[in-house]
Amino acid sequence: MSIKNRHLASVTAILLTSTLLAGCNEHSETDQDDKKGNAGVGQIGKELVIPPPTALTQVTFTIHPYLQQPTANSMAVLFETNDTSPTVWVRPAETQDEFTVVEPVAVDNTYLYSAAITGLSTDTRYEYYVVSGDGSPSGVSAVSERYVFKTYPAAGMTPAPFNVVAISDTQNNSTLGALNDLITKGIIPTVCHSQPEQCASEIAAITISGDIVNSGDSMLQWRRDFFDQMKAITPYVPLVAVPGNHDFYGNAELTNYRHFFQQPENGSAGYEEQWYALDYGNLRLVGLNSYPISKNHGKFNAEILGIQRQWLRELLINTQADNNVDYVLSMFHHPCLSELWLSGESIGSCEMVAEMEDFSRSSGKITGHLFGHTHAYSRGQSMDTRHLWLNAATAAGYREKINDDNYYQTDTRDYDTFAISQSEFGFNLLTFNQQSSPSMQLTRYTATVASKGGGFASLDDTFTVSDTLTMNASPVVPEAPQVLAGNGNHAFNQLNLAISHPDPGTIYEVQWQLSKASQFDSEIFDIWGNQTRAHNIWPMQDGSIQGMPTDTQAGVDLTTINLADFSGQLKMGNDEIYKWQKRSSEHSHDSYRDPFNGSSAPVLTLFPGDTWYWRARVRNDNLGWSDWSDTATLAIDAGTTTALPVQNGGAEAQDLSGWTVGQGYWRVLQEIDNITAAEGDYYFSARPNDSAAGNAAYDDLSQTLDVSAFSSVIDQSSAFVRFSFSSNGWGDGDHAVVTLQPIDNNGNAIGQPTVVKTESKKQAWLNNASTLLLPVATREVKLTLRAVKKAGSMADVHIDNVQLSLTTP
């Protein structure tokens, strides 16, 4: 028996006549041939009963019906009950047609039953009842209320506009009741016109991006905290879910999640139900498992990351050639970038996002990814493609401590990718429209907390629209802007750029691009995001745990910028550096996608004497980019460069004088492995063996230089330090990480250091350099050479010709 049959609880159809209803209760036997008691898949019968089932009592559910495995011709109805001999009666809704009575099987030989109903018509509403029997002449002892589901459109169909509801983190975070309110006060009144059964027609699926319960091993939480809270809508709308870290807690094999959820088994062999694809007409939903590809709040496994990434890549290649698919949404738990909880980020998730972005660029299809983990709403969009970033995890809100200064300063970041973040409760409605060209509209519905305490929470009756965004496959392209200011020669403190546009009110965001190459084919900096967008919503501290959502762009003129606001701050690649270079607690692996190979991203430094080329383009609120403006040339007046006195920077003193060994071991050599000095006769080399280094993790060598003589220009944000050095090695992965850290008058590190990670290349001297705009109050700079040993006992890391200089206007 296939694995799919093991998890898709199969059924045997029962052929009923009016005579049977009068007293015959014979039915076929179910073959309990595996742990879930699966039998062959049943089909719709021919001799069927017209009257709906009736009884004086209702079926007693411990888990009310919910829908799984939706397709164009089938649906699985699951429920948990102690009632005897349950069956499911189903027929086309709003008809007097015959019923098919389907006998479900007991999932894992428990009281959870699964009825796989097959042979259904495409894109059709069906009504169904759960019926239990007692062996009486009528055969019926209890009947549920009437429920409705709707089958999916067939592949290739372009259905009428349809909706998907996206939520996540439905776990009970001392907010029991809020999830029920989200359903009964939010989704059903807003989307289903206050009629639960209308949800079957109005909502194609409810997606849940993980952390379904707080502890995956607690059956109480599955029943009480999740299914009981969702029961008003689960009989009508399929639940499409992926696991989160909490679903693994106490349940490392994910047996309880797999007990309740039946995923399409079209993922990698051996990883069934871990990742999968599910289609609704021209929408492809891709479920992924981020737990085994995340370090913090996960269990990183490089092999699983590679297998899952390759499966996704192959799926997207096939999808690109599939004209029946216009939209692709992936969903996973751990975020790539998380504005309100940096500790939740995952490099593995970023690799999945990058695959989606690549696909969107090459295919032109509308894409996005849904995630959770951080219990706040965040919405963003990729810079150069129509790809949606959506944190849907607000089924349990108010978890990020905005009112904690340490948390706010160290575990949040206002990323350029995101246009809005706010800690709240609510849900997301994705509407897919099939007019002249495909479009996807996001509508965010936000709730107000009525009460919270004692482990419970309730939401007010009114949900308000707090955010909208529409992505069009073929958006109206705005007119290109014209260069207005910033062309020609300019003084260092007169670096204003400006554009003009015939309809500035239609500009949603602007992308300003700078390069030292006139063709913009190298060394490109993009000014885009928070400071160039019409709106940027960020929670400001107001003493409350959730903060006050504030538009930091209110009243800003998008057609002009001052480059001084970005010099020394703007990183090449924008948020790319944060995707691939996480803090140690989140840094699971060095990604092959890191364009900077572990080094700091180059920072925009508008050196005196530099010539830069720039251009701009504008984007409308449907995410359509204009053409680029003409290219302007910005020539900055020359300045003065002074060499800083690095002591013994080339090791020519034949010792370590001028330097301090922080840990490990450093020495001076003339030659080793046929490597001679890059400059002069000597160079620095790290440990010869682990014993000499005292088995320290790294070999650190540092020198601090006084720059207080330049304090006046430093405090005007106009002093630049440039350092350069040569590196060599054996090509075995050992490398140097060289940092330059500004220090204030009290010896405290200030600002961000610039970091250079050297290439591991065999017996070849490589030149390395970096430039840093010194932050206000810098009085010293500390240069640290760190050797990182990856192979063997010797650290094959050699450094020579260390130089520093300071440039002022």
Short mmCIF file of C-alpha atoms in Angstrom, two decimals, residues 355-713:
data_model
loop_
_atom_site.label_atom_id
_atom_site.label_comp_id
_atom_site.label_asym_id
_atom_site.label_seq_id
_atom_site.Cartn_x
_atom_site.Cartn_y
_atom_site.Cartn_z
CA GLU A 355 14.20 30.47 -5.10
CA MET A 356 10.73 32.04 -5.22
CA GLU A 357 12.10 35.44 -6.21
CA ASP A 358 14.23 33.89 -8.97
CA PHE A 359 11.16 32.09 -10.26
CA SER A 360 9.05 35.25 -10.22
CA ARG A 361 11.68 37.19 -12.16
CA SER A 362 12.11 34.51 -14.81
CA SER A 363 8.46 33.49 -15.19
CA GLY A 364 6.62 36.77 -14.67
CA LYS A 365 4.12 34.95 -12.45
CA ILE A 366 2.88 36.54 -9.24
CA THR A 367 4.46 34.95 -6.18
CA GLY A 368 4.69 35.36 -2.44
CA HIS A 369 5.52 33.56 0.76
CA LEU A 370 3.49 33.25 3.95
CA PHE A 371 5.25 32.77 7.28
CA GLY A 372 4.82 33.14 11.01
CA HIS A 373 6.90 32.60 14.16
CA THR A 374 6.88 36.32 14.97
CA HIS A 375 3.43 37.08 16.38
CA ALA A 376 2.89 40.30 14.47
CA TYR A 377 1.64 41.43 11.12
CA SER A 378 4.34 42.37 8.60
CA ARG A 379 3.87 42.97 4.89
CA GLY A 380 6.55 43.72 2.33
CA GLN A 381 7.47 43.22 -1.30
CA SER A 382 10.67 42.39 -3.12
CA MET A 383 12.53 45.25 -4.74
CA ASP A 384 12.69 44.06 -8.32
CA THR A 385 9.91 41.51 -8.69
CA ARG A 386 6.25 41.05 -7.79
CA HIS A 387 6.81 38.88 -4.75
CA LEU A 388 4.81 39.32 -1.54
CA TRP A 389 6.28 38.91 1.96
CA LEU A 390 3.51 38.23 4.49
CA ASN A 391 3.84 37.47 8.18
CA ALA A 392 0.40 36.04 8.98
CA ALA A 393 1.06 35.12 12.62
CA THR A 394 -1.50 37.24 14.44
CA ALA A 395 -3.94 34.61 15.59
CA ALA A 396 -2.09 35.09 18.90
CA GLY A 397 -0.79 38.63 19.12
CA TYR A 398 0.94 40.95 21.58
CA ARG A 399 3.94 38.68 22.10
CA GLU A 400 6.82 40.94 21.02
CA LYS A 401 7.79 43.24 23.89
CA ILE A 402 7.95 46.60 22.19
CA ASN A 403 7.90 48.23 25.65
CA ASP A 404 11.16 46.49 26.61
CA ASP A 405 14.03 48.83 25.68
CA ASN A 406 16.60 46.06 25.36
CA TYR A 407 14.32 43.98 23.15
CA TYR A 408 13.34 46.97 21.05
CA GLN A 409 16.97 48.00 20.46
CA THR A 410 18.53 44.59 19.91
CA ASP A 411 15.84 42.26 18.49
CA THR A 412 13.95 44.46 16.02
CA ARG A 413 15.01 46.07 12.75
CA ASP A 414 13.06 48.23 10.30
CA TYR A 415 13.93 46.43 7.06
CA ASP A 416 13.62 48.13 3.69
CA THR A 417 11.78 45.06 2.36
CA PHE A 418 8.82 45.60 4.69
CA ALA A 419 6.40 48.50 4.36
CA ILE A 420 4.40 47.79 7.51
CA SER A 421 4.77 45.94 10.82
CA GLN A 422 2.37 46.11 13.72
CA SER A 423 1.81 43.88 16.75
CA GLU A 424 -1.88 42.97 16.75
CA PHE A 425 -4.57 40.32 16.26
CA GLY A 426 -6.21 39.85 12.86
CA PHE A 427 -6.32 37.88 9.61
CA ASN A 428 -5.32 38.28 5.98
CA LEU A 429 -7.52 37.87 2.92
CA LEU A 430 -5.82 37.14 -0.40
CA THR A 431 -8.13 37.70 -3.37
CA PHE A 432 -7.15 36.29 -6.76
CA ASN A 433 -8.81 38.07 -9.66
CA GLN A 434 -8.95 36.73 -13.21
CA GLN A 435 -9.90 39.75 -15.29
CA SER A 436 -7.81 40.95 -18.24
CA SER A 437 -4.72 39.65 -16.46
CA PRO A 438 -4.16 37.88 -13.15
CA SER A 439 -3.90 39.99 -10.00
CA MET A 440 -3.56 39.23 -6.30
CA GLN A 441 -4.96 41.61 -3.70
CA LEU A 442 -4.08 41.50 -0.02
CA THR A 443 -6.52 42.93 2.51
CA ARG A 444 -5.49 43.03 6.15
CA TYR A 445 -8.24 42.94 8.78
CA THR A 446 -7.22 44.10 12.25
CA ALA A 447 -9.03 43.46 15.52
CA THR A 448 -9.12 45.49 18.72
CA VAL A 449 -8.54 43.59 21.94
CA ALA A 450 -11.58 43.81 24.20
CA SER A 451 -9.94 42.06 27.16
CA LYS A 452 -6.84 40.02 27.92
CA GLY A 453 -5.81 38.32 31.14
CA GLY A 454 -5.91 35.15 33.17
CA GLY A 455 -4.98 33.06 30.14
CA PHE A 456 -7.94 34.32 28.10
CA ALA A 457 -8.47 37.03 25.51
CA SER A 458 -11.45 38.38 23.59
CA LEU A 459 -11.67 40.61 20.54
CA ASP A 460 -14.15 43.33 19.72
CA ASP A 461 -16.86 42.60 17.18
CA THR A 462 -15.49 45.00 14.54
CA PHE A 463 -12.52 44.17 12.33
CA THR A 464 -11.11 47.09 10.32
CA VAL A 465 -9.03 47.17 7.13
CA SER A 466 -5.53 48.32 8.11
CA ASP A 467 -3.55 47.51 4.96
CA THR A 468 -4.09 46.68 1.30
CA LEU A 469 -1.82 45.84 -1.61
CA THR A 470 -2.53 44.71 -5.17
CA MET A 471 -0.09 42.91 -7.45
CA ASN A 472 -0.91 42.78 -11.16
CA ALA A 473 0.74 40.37 -13.57
CA SER A 474 0.64 43.12 -16.21
CA PRO A 475 0.49 46.35 -14.22
CA VAL A 476 0.09 49.78 -15.74
CA VAL A 477 3.64 51.06 -16.04
CA PRO A 478 4.13 54.61 -14.74
CA GLU A 479 5.98 57.23 -16.75
CA ALA A 480 9.73 57.45 -16.14
CA PRO A 481 10.96 60.34 -13.95
CA GLN A 482 13.28 63.09 -15.14
CA VAL A 483 16.52 64.22 -13.46
CA LEU A 484 15.96 67.57 -11.79
CA ALA A 485 19.02 68.08 -9.54
CA GLY A 486 22.26 66.25 -8.75
CA ASN A 487 24.03 66.49 -12.10
CA GLY A 488 27.56 67.94 -12.45
CA ASN A 489 30.15 69.06 -9.86
CA HIS A 490 29.09 69.33 -6.21
CA ALA A 491 30.68 70.13 -2.88
CA PHE A 492 30.81 67.28 -0.37
CA ASN A 493 28.01 68.82 1.72
CA GLN A 494 25.80 69.64 -1.28
CA LEU A 495 24.76 66.21 -2.47
CA ASN A 496 21.03 66.56 -3.08
CA LEU A 497 19.35 64.50 -5.80
CA ALA A 498 15.92 65.32 -7.22
CA ILE A 499 13.58 64.01 -9.89
CA SER A 500 10.41 65.33 -11.44
CA HIS A 501 7.33 63.30 -12.39
CA PRO A 502 4.14 64.36 -14.15
CA ASP A 503 1.94 62.61 -11.56
CA PRO A 504 3.83 62.44 -8.24
CA GLY A 505 0.66 61.43 -6.36
CA THR A 506 0.76 58.00 -8.04
CA ILE A 507 4.26 57.18 -6.79
CA TYR A 508 4.27 54.35 -4.26
CA GLU A 509 8.04 54.12 -3.99
CA VAL A 510 11.22 55.31 -5.70
CA GLN A 511 14.42 53.41 -6.41
CA TRP A 512 17.56 55.55 -6.66
CA GLN A 513 20.55 53.71 -8.08
CA LEU A 514 24.19 54.78 -7.79
CA SER A 515 27.34 53.29 -9.27
CA LYS A 516 30.88 54.28 -10.16
CA ALA A 517 30.29 52.47 -13.45
CA SER A 518 28.39 54.51 -16.00
CA GLN A 519 26.66 51.37 -17.34
CA PHE A 520 25.59 50.23 -13.85
CA ASP A 521 27.27 46.87 -14.37
CA SER A 522 29.28 46.82 -11.13
CA GLU A 523 29.42 48.33 -7.62
CA ILE A 524 25.71 49.22 -7.51
CA PHE A 525 23.96 50.79 -4.54
CA ASP A 526 20.16 50.95 -4.40
CA ILE A 527 18.45 53.52 -2.22
CA TRP A 528 15.05 51.92 -1.80
CA GLY A 529 12.61 51.09 0.94
CA ASN A 530 11.81 52.81 4.20
CA GLN A 531 12.97 56.30 3.22
CA THR A 532 11.80 56.23 -0.40
CA ARG A 533 8.30 54.78 0.04
CA ALA A 534 5.01 56.63 0.43
CA HIS A 535 4.28 54.89 3.74
CA ASN A 536 6.38 52.98 6.25
CA ILE A 537 4.45 51.77 9.30
CA TRP A 538 6.59 50.98 12.33
CA PRO A 539 5.59 50.46 15.99
CA MET A 540 6.92 53.28 18.16
CA GLN A 541 7.29 52.82 21.90
CA ASP A 542 4.38 54.25 23.86
CA GLY A 543 4.60 52.10 26.98
CA SER A 544 2.28 49.36 25.69
CA ILE A 545 3.54 45.90 24.80
CA GLN A 546 2.41 46.30 21.18
CA GLY A 547 3.64 49.85 20.59
CA MET A 548 1.98 52.55 18.49
CA PRO A 549 1.94 51.94 14.69
CA THR A 550 3.41 55.13 13.19
CA ASP A 551 3.92 56.19 9.59
CA THR A 552 7.57 57.28 9.54
CA GLN A 553 7.10 58.61 5.99
CA ALA A 554 4.14 60.88 6.63
CA GLY A 555 4.53 64.07 4.59
CA VAL A 556 7.86 63.06 3.00
CA ASP A 557 8.63 64.29 -0.53
CA LEU A 558 9.57 61.16 -2.47
CA THR A 559 11.09 63.10 -5.37
CA THR A 560 14.21 64.31 -3.52
CA ILE A 561 16.89 62.80 -1.27
CA ASN A 562 20.07 64.01 0.42
CA LEU A 563 22.89 61.54 -0.13
CA ALA A 564 24.45 62.58 3.17
CA ASP A 565 21.59 60.70 4.87
CA PHE A 566 22.80 57.46 3.28
CA SER A 567 26.59 57.85 3.18
CA GLY A 568 28.15 55.48 5.68
CA GLN A 569 24.76 53.84 6.29
CA LEU A 570 23.52 52.26 3.06
CA LYS A 571 24.75 48.70 2.45
CA MET A 572 25.18 47.32 -1.03
CA GLY A 573 22.36 44.88 -1.69
CA ASN A 574 20.10 46.49 0.92
CA ASP A 575 18.64 43.66 3.01
CA GLU A 576 20.71 40.96 1.26
CA ILE A 577 23.38 41.14 3.96
CA TYR A 578 20.76 40.39 6.62
CA LYS A 579 19.45 37.39 4.71
CA TRP A 580 22.75 35.56 4.70
CA GLN A 581 24.73 36.88 7.65
CA LYS A 582 22.70 36.33 10.81
CA ARG A 583 23.81 36.68 14.39
CA SER A 584 25.57 33.61 15.78
CA SER A 585 22.38 32.30 17.42
CA GLU A 586 20.63 32.24 14.02
CA HIS A 587 23.59 31.62 11.68
CA SER A 588 23.05 27.99 10.66
CA HIS A 589 25.46 27.89 7.71
CA ASP A 590 27.33 29.97 5.15
CA SER A 591 24.96 30.19 2.22
CA TYR A 592 26.20 29.86 -1.33
CA ARG A 593 23.83 32.72 -2.11
CA ASP A 594 25.72 35.25 0.03
CA PRO A 595 27.07 37.71 -2.58
CA PHE A 596 29.63 38.96 -0.06
CA ASN A 597 30.92 35.53 1.04
CA GLY A 598 30.76 36.38 4.72
CA SER A 599 32.39 39.80 4.43
CA SER A 600 30.57 42.99 5.32
CA ALA A 601 28.59 44.36 2.43
CA PRO A 602 30.29 47.42 0.95
CA VAL A 603 28.86 50.60 2.45
CA LEU A 604 28.08 53.67 0.39
CA THR A 605 30.97 56.05 1.11
CA LEU A 606 30.84 59.25 -0.88
CA PHE A 607 34.55 59.95 -0.88
CA PRO A 608 35.76 63.44 -1.72
CA GLY A 609 37.00 63.30 -5.28
CA ASP A 610 34.69 60.46 -6.31
CA THR A 611 32.53 60.50 -9.44
CA TRP A 612 29.21 58.68 -9.24
CA TYR A 613 26.52 57.92 -11.80
CA TRP A 614 22.90 57.77 -10.74
CA ARG A 615 19.42 57.21 -12.09
CA ALA A 616 15.94 56.68 -10.64
CA ARG A 617 12.67 54.92 -11.39
CA VAL A 618 9.24 54.99 -9.73
CA ARG A 619 6.76 52.27 -8.77
CA ASN A 620 2.99 52.58 -8.54
CA ASP A 621 0.74 50.96 -5.96
CA ASN A 622 0.23 47.92 -8.22
CA LEU A 623 4.01 47.37 -8.05
CA GLY A 624 4.68 48.33 -11.65
CA TRP A 625 8.11 49.90 -12.20
CA SER A 626 8.72 52.67 -14.71
CA ASP A 627 11.72 52.80 -17.00
CA TRP A 628 14.86 54.38 -15.59
CA SER A 629 15.45 58.08 -15.89
CA ASP A 630 18.39 59.35 -17.89
CA THR A 631 21.75 58.82 -16.18
CA ALA A 632 23.16 61.78 -14.24
CA THR A 633 26.81 62.31 -13.29
CA LEU A 634 27.70 63.48 -9.78
CA ALA A 635 31.29 64.66 -9.34
CA ILE A 636 32.28 65.33 -5.71
CA ASP A 637 34.94 67.94 -4.99
CA ALA A 638 38.31 66.46 -3.99
CA GLY A 639 39.45 66.17 -0.35
CA THR A 640 42.56 65.34 1.67
CA THR A 641 43.88 61.87 2.51
CA THR A 642 46.24 61.25 5.46
CA ALA A 643 48.04 57.97 6.14
CA LEU A 644 47.43 56.66 9.68
CA PRO A 645 50.55 55.36 11.43
CA VAL A 646 50.01 51.60 11.63
CA GLN A 647 52.86 50.25 13.73
CA ASN A 648 54.70 47.31 12.16
CA GLY A 649 51.94 46.82 9.59
CA GLY A 650 54.12 44.60 7.39
CA ALA A 651 55.83 42.57 10.15
CA GLU A 652 59.15 44.02 9.07
CA ALA A 653 60.09 44.47 12.76
CA GLN A 654 60.36 40.65 12.66
CA ASP A 655 58.12 40.40 15.73
CA LEU A 656 54.62 41.33 16.91
CA SER A 657 55.54 44.77 18.25
CA GLY A 658 52.65 47.22 17.97
CA TRP A 659 50.13 44.37 18.06
CA THR A 660 48.30 42.54 20.86
CA VAL A 661 47.42 38.84 20.76
CA GLY A 662 43.87 38.59 22.11
CA GLN A 663 43.65 34.79 21.96
CA GLY A 664 45.34 31.95 20.15
CA TYR A 665 48.76 32.39 18.57
CA TRP A 666 50.40 34.63 15.95
CA ARG A 667 53.96 34.63 14.62
CA VAL A 668 56.18 36.28 11.99
CA LEU A 669 57.53 34.28 9.05
CA GLN A 670 59.73 34.75 6.02
CA GLU A 671 58.51 31.65 4.20
CA ILE A 672 56.27 28.63 4.64
CA ASP A 673 54.78 26.32 2.00
CA ASN A 674 56.79 28.30 -0.59
CA ILE A 675 54.88 31.46 0.39
CA THR A 676 57.08 34.53 0.73
CA ALA A 677 56.08 38.07 1.76
CA ALA A 678 53.74 40.13 -0.38
CA GLU A 679 55.72 43.27 0.55
CA GLY A 680 59.18 43.37 2.14
CA ASP A 681 60.63 40.23 3.72
CA TYR A 682 58.22 39.20 6.49
CA TYR A 683 54.52 38.61 7.14
CA PHE A 684 52.17 37.56 9.94
CA SER A 685 50.96 33.96 10.25
CA ALA A 686 48.48 32.34 12.64
CA ARG A 687 48.92 29.18 14.76
CA PRO A 688 51.26 26.37 13.69
CA ASN A 689 49.11 23.92 15.67
CA ASP A 690 46.27 23.86 18.18
CA SER A 691 48.58 23.23 21.11
CA ALA A 692 50.55 26.43 20.47
CA ALA A 693 47.24 28.35 20.41
CA GLY A 694 46.08 26.83 23.68
CA ASN A 695 43.23 25.24 21.72
CA ALA A 696 41.55 28.65 21.45
CA ALA A 697 38.66 28.94 19.02
CA TYR A 698 40.38 31.68 16.98
CA ASP A 699 43.69 33.50 16.67
CA ASP A 700 43.16 37.24 17.24
CA LEU A 701 45.73 39.98 16.66
CA SER A 702 44.75 43.63 17.12
CA GLN A 703 46.04 47.18 17.09
CA THR A 704 44.28 50.39 18.17
CA LEU A 705 45.01 53.71 16.49
CA ASP A 706 44.26 57.20 17.81
CA VAL A 707 42.19 59.40 15.47
CA SER A 708 41.25 62.10 18.00
CA ALA A 709 43.24 64.69 16.01
CA PHE A 710 40.43 64.51 13.45
CA SER A 711 37.60 64.81 16.01
CA SER A 712 36.09 68.00 14.57
CA VAL A 713 35.58 66.54 11.08
#
